[in-house]
Amino acid sequence: MAQNNSILKNLKKVKNEIINSAKLASVSASSINLVAVSKTVESDLICLAAKSGQISFGENKVQEAKLKWPKIKMLFPNTVLHMIGPLQSNKAKDAIKIFDVIETVDREKIAIELKKSMDKHQLYPDLYVQINIGEEKQKNGCMPAEAKNFIKDCESYGILIKGVMAIPPIDEE
C-alpha cells in the first residue's frame, strides 16, 4: 500500500512540475507528454498509474515488455508504450508487435530489420532516431554529424521517421 501511495504521489508531483514549467515557458502543459519509465516496475503498479490517468510509459527491454504489456494493454488500451532502450536487430520483430513508439533507431541494421518486420506484420509504430548529442562512447545513438543523412537513408528505405530523441551528457545543460 505504501508503494501505491508513493507511485501516485510521485506522479502528481511530476505533473505539477510540468504545469509550473509550462507556465514559465509560456507553453500549454497539455502539449507536453510525460513518459513514465516503467522498466522493472510491477504490472499492478503500472496499472495503478494508468488508472490515475497516466497514458505514456517507457520500457527499455523487449523481453520485459513482452511479459508485462499484453495484459496491461488489454486493461488499458489507450496506453502508449515507448521503447526507450537500445534495440537489437533480432528483437525488431517483437518490438513492433509490442511498442507504439520506438525511440532508439540508431543504425542501418535496425532500420532495415524494423522495416522488414513492419511490412510483414502490417504494424507501424512511430519511429524516432536516437542521436548521441554528447558523442559519448558509452551511449547509443548516431553521431550528430551523421543524423541528417541517417534520417534520409531511413526515408529512402520507406521508413517514416517521426522525430528524434537525444539524451544530453549529465553535466551539461
Short mmCIF file of N, CA and C in Angstrom, two decimals:
data_model
loop_
_atom_site.label_atom_id
_atom_site.label_comp_id
_atom_site.label_asym_id
_atom_site.label_seq_id
_atom_site.Cartn_x
_atom_site.Cartn_y
_atom_site.Cartn_z
N MET A 1 0.81 -1.20 0.00
CA MET A 1 0.00 0.00 0.00
C MET A 1 0.86 1.26 0.00
N ALA A 2 1.96 1.25 0.74
CA ALA A 2 2.85 2.42 0.79
C ALA A 2 3.43 2.69 -0.59
N GLN A 3 3.78 1.62 -1.32
CA GLN A 3 4.33 1.80 -2.66
C GLN A 3 3.28 2.38 -3.60
N ASN A 4 2.02 1.97 -3.44
CA ASN A 4 0.93 2.52 -4.24
C ASN A 4 0.82 4.03 -4.04
N ASN A 5 0.83 4.46 -2.78
CA ASN A 5 0.75 5.88 -2.47
C ASN A 5 1.95 6.63 -3.01
N SER A 6 3.13 6.00 -2.94
CA SER A 6 4.34 6.62 -3.44
C SER A 6 4.27 6.85 -4.95
N ILE A 7 3.78 5.87 -5.68
CA ILE A 7 3.64 6.00 -7.14
C ILE A 7 2.71 7.16 -7.47
N LEU A 8 1.55 7.19 -6.84
CA LEU A 8 0.58 8.24 -7.13
C LEU A 8 1.08 9.61 -6.69
N LYS A 9 1.74 9.66 -5.56
CA LYS A 9 2.30 10.92 -5.05
C LYS A 9 3.38 11.45 -5.99
N ASN A 10 4.27 10.58 -6.43
CA ASN A 10 5.33 10.99 -7.35
C ASN A 10 4.78 11.44 -8.70
N LEU A 11 3.80 10.72 -9.18
CA LEU A 11 3.18 11.07 -10.45
C LEU A 11 2.53 12.45 -10.37
N LYS A 12 1.82 12.70 -9.29
CA LYS A 12 1.18 14.00 -9.09
C LYS A 12 2.23 15.11 -9.00
N LYS A 13 3.32 14.84 -8.29
CA LYS A 13 4.39 15.83 -8.14
C LYS A 13 5.00 16.20 -9.50
N VAL A 14 5.30 15.19 -10.31
CA VAL A 14 5.89 15.44 -11.63
C VAL A 14 4.92 16.20 -12.52
N LYS A 15 3.65 15.84 -12.48
CA LYS A 15 2.66 16.54 -13.31
C LYS A 15 2.51 18.00 -12.88
N ASN A 16 2.60 18.27 -11.58
CA ASN A 16 2.57 19.66 -11.10
C ASN A 16 3.80 20.43 -11.56
N GLU A 17 4.96 19.77 -11.55
CA GLU A 17 6.19 20.41 -12.04
C GLU A 17 6.07 20.73 -13.53
N ILE A 18 5.44 19.85 -14.28
CA ILE A 18 5.23 20.10 -15.71
C ILE A 18 4.33 21.32 -15.90
N ILE A 19 3.26 21.40 -15.13
CA ILE A 19 2.35 22.55 -15.22
C ILE A 19 3.09 23.85 -14.91
N ASN A 20 3.87 23.84 -13.85
CA ASN A 20 4.61 25.05 -13.47
C ASN A 20 5.67 25.42 -14.51
N SER A 21 6.37 24.44 -15.03
CA SER A 21 7.39 24.69 -16.05
C SER A 21 6.76 25.20 -17.34
N ALA A 22 5.61 24.65 -17.70
CA ALA A 22 4.91 25.08 -18.90
C ALA A 22 4.51 26.56 -18.78
N LYS A 23 4.04 26.94 -17.61
CA LYS A 23 3.68 28.36 -17.38
C LYS A 23 4.90 29.25 -17.58
N LEU A 24 6.02 28.86 -17.00
CA LEU A 24 7.25 29.64 -17.13
C LEU A 24 7.71 29.75 -18.58
N ALA A 25 7.51 28.70 -19.34
CA ALA A 25 7.93 28.67 -20.74
C ALA A 25 6.87 29.20 -21.69
N SER A 26 5.72 29.59 -21.16
CA SER A 26 4.59 30.10 -21.96
C SER A 26 4.14 29.09 -23.01
N VAL A 27 4.06 27.84 -22.61
CA VAL A 27 3.52 26.80 -23.48
C VAL A 27 2.38 26.09 -22.74
N SER A 28 1.59 25.40 -23.49
CA SER A 28 0.48 24.67 -22.90
C SER A 28 0.99 23.38 -22.25
N ALA A 29 0.61 23.16 -21.02
CA ALA A 29 1.01 21.91 -20.34
C ALA A 29 0.46 20.70 -21.07
N SER A 30 -0.66 20.85 -21.75
CA SER A 30 -1.26 19.72 -22.47
C SER A 30 -0.44 19.32 -23.70
N SER A 31 0.50 20.19 -24.12
CA SER A 31 1.34 19.85 -25.27
C SER A 31 2.56 19.03 -24.85
N ILE A 32 2.72 18.80 -23.55
CA ILE A 32 3.86 18.05 -23.02
C ILE A 32 3.40 16.63 -22.71
N ASN A 33 4.16 15.66 -23.19
CA ASN A 33 3.83 14.26 -22.98
C ASN A 33 4.79 13.65 -21.96
N LEU A 34 4.29 13.30 -20.81
CA LEU A 34 5.09 12.63 -19.79
C LEU A 34 5.13 11.14 -20.10
N VAL A 35 6.35 10.63 -20.29
CA VAL A 35 6.54 9.20 -20.49
C VAL A 35 7.08 8.65 -19.17
N ALA A 36 6.25 7.90 -18.47
CA ALA A 36 6.64 7.32 -17.18
C ALA A 36 7.44 6.05 -17.44
N VAL A 37 8.68 6.04 -17.00
CA VAL A 37 9.52 4.87 -17.22
C VAL A 37 9.07 3.77 -16.27
N SER A 38 8.66 2.65 -16.87
CA SER A 38 8.08 1.56 -16.10
C SER A 38 8.97 0.32 -16.09
N LYS A 39 10.21 0.48 -16.53
CA LYS A 39 11.12 -0.68 -16.52
C LYS A 39 11.32 -1.14 -15.08
N THR A 40 11.30 -2.41 -14.88
CA THR A 40 11.44 -3.11 -13.59
C THR A 40 10.27 -2.85 -12.63
N VAL A 41 9.26 -2.13 -13.06
CA VAL A 41 8.10 -1.86 -12.21
C VAL A 41 7.06 -2.96 -12.44
N GLU A 42 6.47 -3.43 -11.37
CA GLU A 42 5.47 -4.49 -11.47
C GLU A 42 4.20 -4.02 -12.16
N SER A 43 3.55 -4.93 -12.84
CA SER A 43 2.35 -4.61 -13.61
C SER A 43 1.26 -3.94 -12.80
N ASP A 44 1.05 -4.38 -11.56
CA ASP A 44 -0.03 -3.79 -10.77
C ASP A 44 0.22 -2.30 -10.48
N LEU A 45 1.48 -1.92 -10.35
CA LEU A 45 1.80 -0.50 -10.12
C LEU A 45 1.65 0.31 -11.40
N ILE A 46 1.98 -0.31 -12.53
CA ILE A 46 1.78 0.36 -13.82
C ILE A 46 0.28 0.58 -14.03
N CYS A 47 -0.51 -0.42 -13.72
CA CYS A 47 -1.98 -0.30 -13.86
C CYS A 47 -2.53 0.79 -12.95
N LEU A 48 -1.96 0.91 -11.78
CA LEU A 48 -2.39 1.96 -10.86
C LEU A 48 -2.13 3.34 -11.48
N ALA A 49 -0.95 3.51 -12.06
CA ALA A 49 -0.63 4.78 -12.71
C ALA A 49 -1.55 5.02 -13.90
N ALA A 50 -1.81 3.98 -14.68
CA ALA A 50 -2.71 4.11 -15.83
C ALA A 50 -4.13 4.46 -15.38
N LYS A 51 -4.55 3.84 -14.31
CA LYS A 51 -5.90 4.11 -13.78
C LYS A 51 -6.02 5.56 -13.32
N SER A 52 -4.90 6.15 -12.87
CA SER A 52 -4.93 7.54 -12.40
C SER A 52 -4.77 8.54 -13.56
N GLY A 53 -4.67 8.02 -14.79
CA GLY A 53 -4.64 8.91 -15.95
C GLY A 53 -3.33 8.96 -16.71
N GLN A 54 -2.30 8.26 -16.25
CA GLN A 54 -1.04 8.25 -17.00
C GLN A 54 -1.23 7.43 -18.27
N ILE A 55 -0.84 7.99 -19.40
CA ILE A 55 -1.05 7.34 -20.69
C ILE A 55 0.22 6.72 -21.25
N SER A 56 1.33 7.47 -21.25
CA SER A 56 2.56 7.02 -21.91
C SER A 56 3.53 6.40 -20.91
N PHE A 57 4.08 5.26 -21.31
CA PHE A 57 5.04 4.54 -20.48
C PHE A 57 6.24 4.16 -21.33
N GLY A 58 7.38 3.97 -20.67
CA GLY A 58 8.60 3.60 -21.38
C GLY A 58 9.25 2.37 -20.80
N GLU A 59 9.61 1.47 -21.66
CA GLU A 59 10.33 0.25 -21.27
C GLU A 59 11.63 0.21 -22.06
N ASN A 60 12.67 -0.38 -21.46
CA ASN A 60 13.95 -0.43 -22.17
C ASN A 60 14.34 -1.83 -22.63
N LYS A 61 13.54 -2.83 -22.32
CA LYS A 61 13.86 -4.19 -22.74
C LYS A 61 12.63 -4.85 -23.37
N VAL A 62 12.84 -5.38 -24.55
CA VAL A 62 11.75 -6.04 -25.27
C VAL A 62 11.23 -7.22 -24.47
N GLN A 63 12.14 -8.02 -23.91
CA GLN A 63 11.73 -9.23 -23.18
C GLN A 63 10.82 -8.89 -22.00
N GLU A 64 11.18 -7.85 -21.25
CA GLU A 64 10.38 -7.46 -20.09
C GLU A 64 9.01 -6.93 -20.53
N ALA A 65 9.02 -6.12 -21.57
CA ALA A 65 7.75 -5.57 -22.08
C ALA A 65 6.83 -6.68 -22.58
N LYS A 66 7.41 -7.68 -23.22
CA LYS A 66 6.64 -8.82 -23.73
C LYS A 66 5.89 -9.55 -22.62
N LEU A 67 6.50 -9.60 -21.46
CA LEU A 67 5.88 -10.30 -20.33
C LEU A 67 4.76 -9.48 -19.69
N LYS A 68 4.95 -8.17 -19.60
CA LYS A 68 4.01 -7.33 -18.85
C LYS A 68 2.91 -6.70 -19.69
N TRP A 69 3.27 -6.21 -20.86
CA TRP A 69 2.37 -5.27 -21.54
C TRP A 69 1.17 -5.84 -22.27
N PRO A 70 1.18 -7.05 -22.78
CA PRO A 70 -0.06 -7.53 -23.42
C PRO A 70 -1.26 -7.48 -22.47
N LYS A 71 -1.06 -7.89 -21.22
CA LYS A 71 -2.17 -7.86 -20.25
C LYS A 71 -2.54 -6.43 -19.89
N ILE A 72 -1.53 -5.56 -19.71
CA ILE A 72 -1.81 -4.17 -19.36
C ILE A 72 -2.58 -3.49 -20.49
N LYS A 73 -2.17 -3.75 -21.74
CA LYS A 73 -2.84 -3.14 -22.90
C LYS A 73 -4.30 -3.60 -23.00
N MET A 74 -4.57 -4.83 -22.59
CA MET A 74 -5.96 -5.29 -22.61
C MET A 74 -6.80 -4.51 -21.60
N LEU A 75 -6.22 -4.23 -20.44
CA LEU A 75 -6.93 -3.49 -19.41
C LEU A 75 -7.00 -1.99 -19.69
N PHE A 76 -5.94 -1.46 -20.30
CA PHE A 76 -5.83 -0.03 -20.58
C PHE A 76 -5.40 0.17 -22.03
N PRO A 77 -6.34 0.00 -22.96
CA PRO A 77 -6.00 0.04 -24.39
C PRO A 77 -5.51 1.40 -24.88
N ASN A 78 -5.75 2.46 -24.14
CA ASN A 78 -5.30 3.79 -24.57
C ASN A 78 -3.86 4.10 -24.19
N THR A 79 -3.22 3.20 -23.43
CA THR A 79 -1.84 3.46 -23.07
C THR A 79 -0.96 3.41 -24.31
N VAL A 80 0.14 4.15 -24.24
CA VAL A 80 1.09 4.23 -25.33
C VAL A 80 2.44 3.78 -24.78
N LEU A 81 2.99 2.73 -25.38
CA LEU A 81 4.24 2.17 -24.88
C LEU A 81 5.41 2.58 -25.76
N HIS A 82 6.42 3.17 -25.13
CA HIS A 82 7.63 3.64 -25.81
C HIS A 82 8.79 2.68 -25.55
N MET A 83 9.52 2.33 -26.59
CA MET A 83 10.78 1.60 -26.45
C MET A 83 11.85 2.66 -26.24
N ILE A 84 12.48 2.66 -25.05
CA ILE A 84 13.45 3.70 -24.73
C ILE A 84 14.86 3.15 -24.57
N GLY A 85 15.03 1.87 -24.74
CA GLY A 85 16.35 1.26 -24.59
C GLY A 85 16.91 0.85 -25.94
N PRO A 86 18.18 0.48 -25.96
CA PRO A 86 18.78 0.06 -27.22
C PRO A 86 18.06 -1.17 -27.77
N LEU A 87 17.90 -1.19 -29.07
CA LEU A 87 17.18 -2.27 -29.72
C LEU A 87 18.15 -3.13 -30.51
N GLN A 88 18.10 -4.43 -30.27
CA GLN A 88 18.90 -5.38 -31.04
C GLN A 88 18.10 -5.77 -32.28
N SER A 89 18.79 -5.98 -33.38
CA SER A 89 18.10 -6.29 -34.64
C SER A 89 17.27 -7.56 -34.54
N ASN A 90 17.71 -8.53 -33.74
CA ASN A 90 16.94 -9.77 -33.61
C ASN A 90 15.68 -9.59 -32.77
N LYS A 91 15.50 -8.44 -32.17
CA LYS A 91 14.30 -8.16 -31.37
C LYS A 91 13.32 -7.24 -32.11
N ALA A 92 13.67 -6.82 -33.33
CA ALA A 92 12.82 -5.87 -34.07
C ALA A 92 11.41 -6.43 -34.29
N LYS A 93 11.32 -7.71 -34.64
CA LYS A 93 10.02 -8.34 -34.90
C LYS A 93 9.12 -8.25 -33.68
N ASP A 94 9.66 -8.57 -32.52
CA ASP A 94 8.87 -8.50 -31.29
C ASP A 94 8.57 -7.05 -30.91
N ALA A 95 9.53 -6.17 -31.12
CA ALA A 95 9.36 -4.77 -30.73
C ALA A 95 8.18 -4.11 -31.45
N ILE A 96 8.05 -4.37 -32.74
CA ILE A 96 6.95 -3.72 -33.46
C ILE A 96 5.59 -4.26 -33.05
N LYS A 97 5.56 -5.45 -32.47
CA LYS A 97 4.30 -6.03 -32.01
C LYS A 97 3.89 -5.49 -30.64
N ILE A 98 4.82 -4.96 -29.88
CA ILE A 98 4.56 -4.53 -28.51
C ILE A 98 4.50 -3.01 -28.37
N PHE A 99 5.44 -2.33 -29.01
CA PHE A 99 5.61 -0.89 -28.78
C PHE A 99 4.84 -0.04 -29.77
N ASP A 100 4.31 1.06 -29.27
CA ASP A 100 3.63 2.05 -30.11
C ASP A 100 4.63 3.06 -30.67
N VAL A 101 5.72 3.24 -29.93
CA VAL A 101 6.76 4.19 -30.30
C VAL A 101 8.11 3.51 -30.03
N ILE A 102 9.01 3.60 -31.00
CA ILE A 102 10.37 3.11 -30.82
C ILE A 102 11.29 4.31 -30.96
N GLU A 103 11.92 4.70 -29.84
CA GLU A 103 12.71 5.93 -29.80
C GLU A 103 14.19 5.71 -30.07
N THR A 104 14.59 4.50 -30.38
CA THR A 104 16.02 4.19 -30.41
C THR A 104 16.51 3.62 -31.73
N VAL A 105 16.01 4.16 -32.82
CA VAL A 105 16.51 3.76 -34.13
C VAL A 105 17.83 4.52 -34.32
N ASP A 106 18.93 3.77 -34.41
CA ASP A 106 20.22 4.46 -34.41
C ASP A 106 21.24 3.94 -35.41
N ARG A 107 20.86 2.92 -36.18
CA ARG A 107 21.80 2.40 -37.18
C ARG A 107 21.03 1.68 -38.28
N GLU A 108 21.71 1.54 -39.40
CA GLU A 108 21.09 1.00 -40.60
C GLU A 108 20.50 -0.40 -40.37
N LYS A 109 21.23 -1.27 -39.70
CA LYS A 109 20.77 -2.65 -39.49
C LYS A 109 19.42 -2.67 -38.76
N ILE A 110 19.27 -1.82 -37.75
CA ILE A 110 18.00 -1.73 -37.01
C ILE A 110 16.90 -1.21 -37.93
N ALA A 111 17.20 -0.16 -38.68
CA ALA A 111 16.20 0.42 -39.58
C ALA A 111 15.69 -0.62 -40.58
N ILE A 112 16.60 -1.36 -41.16
CA ILE A 112 16.21 -2.36 -42.16
C ILE A 112 15.38 -3.48 -41.53
N GLU A 113 15.78 -3.96 -40.36
CA GLU A 113 15.03 -5.02 -39.69
C GLU A 113 13.64 -4.53 -39.27
N LEU A 114 13.56 -3.29 -38.78
CA LEU A 114 12.25 -2.73 -38.42
C LEU A 114 11.35 -2.66 -39.66
N LYS A 115 11.88 -2.17 -40.76
CA LYS A 115 11.09 -2.04 -41.99
C LYS A 115 10.57 -3.41 -42.45
N LYS A 116 11.44 -4.41 -42.45
CA LYS A 116 11.01 -5.76 -42.84
C LYS A 116 9.88 -6.26 -41.95
N SER A 117 10.05 -6.11 -40.64
CA SER A 117 9.05 -6.59 -39.69
C SER A 117 7.76 -5.80 -39.78
N MET A 118 7.86 -4.48 -39.96
CA MET A 118 6.65 -3.66 -40.06
C MET A 118 5.84 -4.05 -41.29
N ASP A 119 6.52 -4.22 -42.40
CA ASP A 119 5.80 -4.59 -43.63
C ASP A 119 5.21 -5.99 -43.53
N LYS A 120 5.95 -6.92 -42.94
CA LYS A 120 5.46 -8.29 -42.82
C LYS A 120 4.22 -8.37 -41.94
N HIS A 121 4.23 -7.64 -40.83
CA HIS A 121 3.13 -7.74 -39.86
C HIS A 121 2.11 -6.60 -39.97
N GLN A 122 2.35 -5.67 -40.90
CA GLN A 122 1.45 -4.52 -41.09
C GLN A 122 1.24 -3.75 -39.79
N LEU A 123 2.32 -3.56 -39.05
CA LEU A 123 2.31 -2.79 -37.82
C LEU A 123 3.34 -1.68 -37.97
N TYR A 124 2.93 -0.44 -37.66
CA TYR A 124 3.79 0.71 -37.93
C TYR A 124 3.87 1.64 -36.72
N PRO A 125 4.73 1.30 -35.76
CA PRO A 125 4.90 2.20 -34.62
C PRO A 125 5.58 3.49 -35.06
N ASP A 126 5.41 4.55 -34.28
CA ASP A 126 6.15 5.79 -34.53
C ASP A 126 7.63 5.51 -34.27
N LEU A 127 8.48 6.00 -35.14
CA LEU A 127 9.91 5.76 -35.01
C LEU A 127 10.66 7.09 -34.82
N TYR A 128 11.59 7.07 -33.88
CA TYR A 128 12.44 8.22 -33.61
C TYR A 128 13.89 7.79 -33.77
N VAL A 129 14.69 8.66 -34.35
CA VAL A 129 16.12 8.41 -34.45
C VAL A 129 16.77 8.89 -33.17
N GLN A 130 17.58 8.03 -32.59
CA GLN A 130 18.32 8.40 -31.38
C GLN A 130 19.65 9.01 -31.80
N ILE A 131 19.90 10.21 -31.28
CA ILE A 131 21.14 10.93 -31.59
C ILE A 131 21.97 11.04 -30.32
N ASN A 132 23.21 10.67 -30.41
CA ASN A 132 24.15 10.74 -29.29
C ASN A 132 24.76 12.15 -29.30
N ILE A 133 24.00 13.13 -28.78
CA ILE A 133 24.40 14.53 -28.91
C ILE A 133 25.68 14.87 -28.16
N GLY A 134 26.04 14.09 -27.16
CA GLY A 134 27.28 14.31 -26.43
C GLY A 134 28.45 13.53 -27.01
N GLU A 135 28.16 12.74 -28.06
CA GLU A 135 29.17 11.89 -28.69
C GLU A 135 29.92 11.06 -27.65
N GLU A 136 29.14 10.52 -26.70
CA GLU A 136 29.72 9.73 -25.61
C GLU A 136 29.83 8.27 -26.03
N LYS A 137 31.00 7.67 -25.80
CA LYS A 137 31.24 6.30 -26.22
C LYS A 137 30.32 5.30 -25.53
N GLN A 138 29.92 5.57 -24.30
CA GLN A 138 29.10 4.62 -23.54
C GLN A 138 27.61 4.70 -23.91
N LYS A 139 27.23 5.65 -24.75
CA LYS A 139 25.82 5.80 -25.12
C LYS A 139 25.59 5.38 -26.57
N ASN A 140 24.40 4.88 -26.83
CA ASN A 140 24.00 4.53 -28.18
C ASN A 140 23.51 5.78 -28.90
N GLY A 141 23.28 5.64 -30.17
CA GLY A 141 22.77 6.73 -30.97
C GLY A 141 23.74 7.09 -32.08
N CYS A 142 23.18 7.62 -33.16
CA CYS A 142 24.06 8.05 -34.24
C CYS A 142 24.68 9.40 -33.87
N MET A 143 25.80 9.69 -34.45
CA MET A 143 26.51 10.94 -34.16
C MET A 143 25.75 12.12 -34.79
N PRO A 144 25.79 13.27 -34.15
CA PRO A 144 25.06 14.43 -34.67
C PRO A 144 25.38 14.76 -36.13
N ALA A 145 26.63 14.64 -36.51
CA ALA A 145 27.03 14.96 -37.88
C ALA A 145 26.43 13.98 -38.89
N GLU A 146 26.05 12.80 -38.43
CA GLU A 146 25.51 11.77 -39.32
C GLU A 146 23.98 11.72 -39.32
N ALA A 147 23.35 12.46 -38.42
CA ALA A 147 21.91 12.33 -38.20
C ALA A 147 21.06 12.63 -39.43
N LYS A 148 21.32 13.75 -40.10
CA LYS A 148 20.50 14.10 -41.27
C LYS A 148 20.60 13.04 -42.35
N ASN A 149 21.81 12.58 -42.63
CA ASN A 149 21.97 11.54 -43.65
C ASN A 149 21.31 10.23 -43.24
N PHE A 150 21.41 9.89 -41.95
CA PHE A 150 20.77 8.66 -41.49
C PHE A 150 19.25 8.75 -41.64
N ILE A 151 18.68 9.88 -41.30
CA ILE A 151 17.23 10.08 -41.45
C ILE A 151 16.85 9.98 -42.92
N LYS A 152 17.64 10.58 -43.81
CA LYS A 152 17.37 10.48 -45.25
C LYS A 152 17.47 9.03 -45.72
N ASP A 153 18.47 8.30 -45.21
CA ASP A 153 18.60 6.88 -45.55
C ASP A 153 17.36 6.11 -45.12
N CYS A 154 16.91 6.36 -43.89
CA CYS A 154 15.70 5.68 -43.40
C CYS A 154 14.52 5.96 -44.31
N GLU A 155 14.36 7.21 -44.70
CA GLU A 155 13.26 7.58 -45.58
C GLU A 155 13.40 6.90 -46.94
N SER A 156 14.64 6.72 -47.41
CA SER A 156 14.84 6.05 -48.70
C SER A 156 14.47 4.56 -48.61
N TYR A 157 14.51 3.98 -47.41
CA TYR A 157 14.09 2.60 -47.21
C TYR A 157 12.57 2.51 -47.08
N GLY A 158 11.89 3.66 -47.06
CA GLY A 158 10.44 3.67 -46.89
C GLY A 158 10.02 3.75 -45.44
N ILE A 159 10.91 4.21 -44.58
CA ILE A 159 10.62 4.33 -43.15
C ILE A 159 10.30 5.78 -42.83
N LEU A 160 9.15 6.00 -42.24
CA LEU A 160 8.76 7.34 -41.83
C LEU A 160 9.34 7.60 -40.43
N ILE A 161 10.20 8.59 -40.33
CA ILE A 161 10.78 8.97 -39.04
C ILE A 161 9.93 10.10 -38.47
N LYS A 162 9.40 9.88 -37.29
CA LYS A 162 8.50 10.83 -36.64
C LYS A 162 9.27 11.99 -35.99
N GLY A 163 10.48 11.70 -35.48
CA GLY A 163 11.25 12.73 -34.80
C GLY A 163 12.58 12.18 -34.34
N VAL A 164 13.19 12.90 -33.42
CA VAL A 164 14.48 12.47 -32.88
C VAL A 164 14.39 12.41 -31.36
N MET A 165 15.30 11.63 -30.79
CA MET A 165 15.40 11.51 -29.33
C MET A 165 16.87 11.63 -29.00
N ALA A 166 17.16 12.39 -27.96
CA ALA A 166 18.54 12.55 -27.53
C ALA A 166 18.60 12.74 -26.02
N ILE A 167 19.66 12.23 -25.44
CA ILE A 167 19.89 12.43 -24.01
C ILE A 167 21.22 13.16 -23.88
N PRO A 168 21.21 14.35 -23.29
CA PRO A 168 22.46 15.10 -23.18
C PRO A 168 23.37 14.50 -22.11
N PRO A 169 24.67 14.84 -22.19
CA PRO A 169 25.56 14.43 -21.12
C PRO A 169 25.05 14.95 -19.77
N ILE A 170 25.27 14.19 -18.72
CA ILE A 170 24.70 14.52 -17.41
C ILE A 170 25.20 15.86 -16.87
N ASP A 171 26.38 16.28 -17.26
CA ASP A 171 26.95 17.50 -16.70
C ASP A 171 26.76 18.74 -17.59
N GLU A 172 25.88 18.63 -18.59
CA GLU A 172 25.64 19.77 -19.48
C GLU A 172 24.17 20.16 -19.45
N GLU A 173 23.94 21.46 -19.71
CA GLU A 173 22.57 21.98 -19.79
C GLU A 173 21.93 21.48 -21.06
#
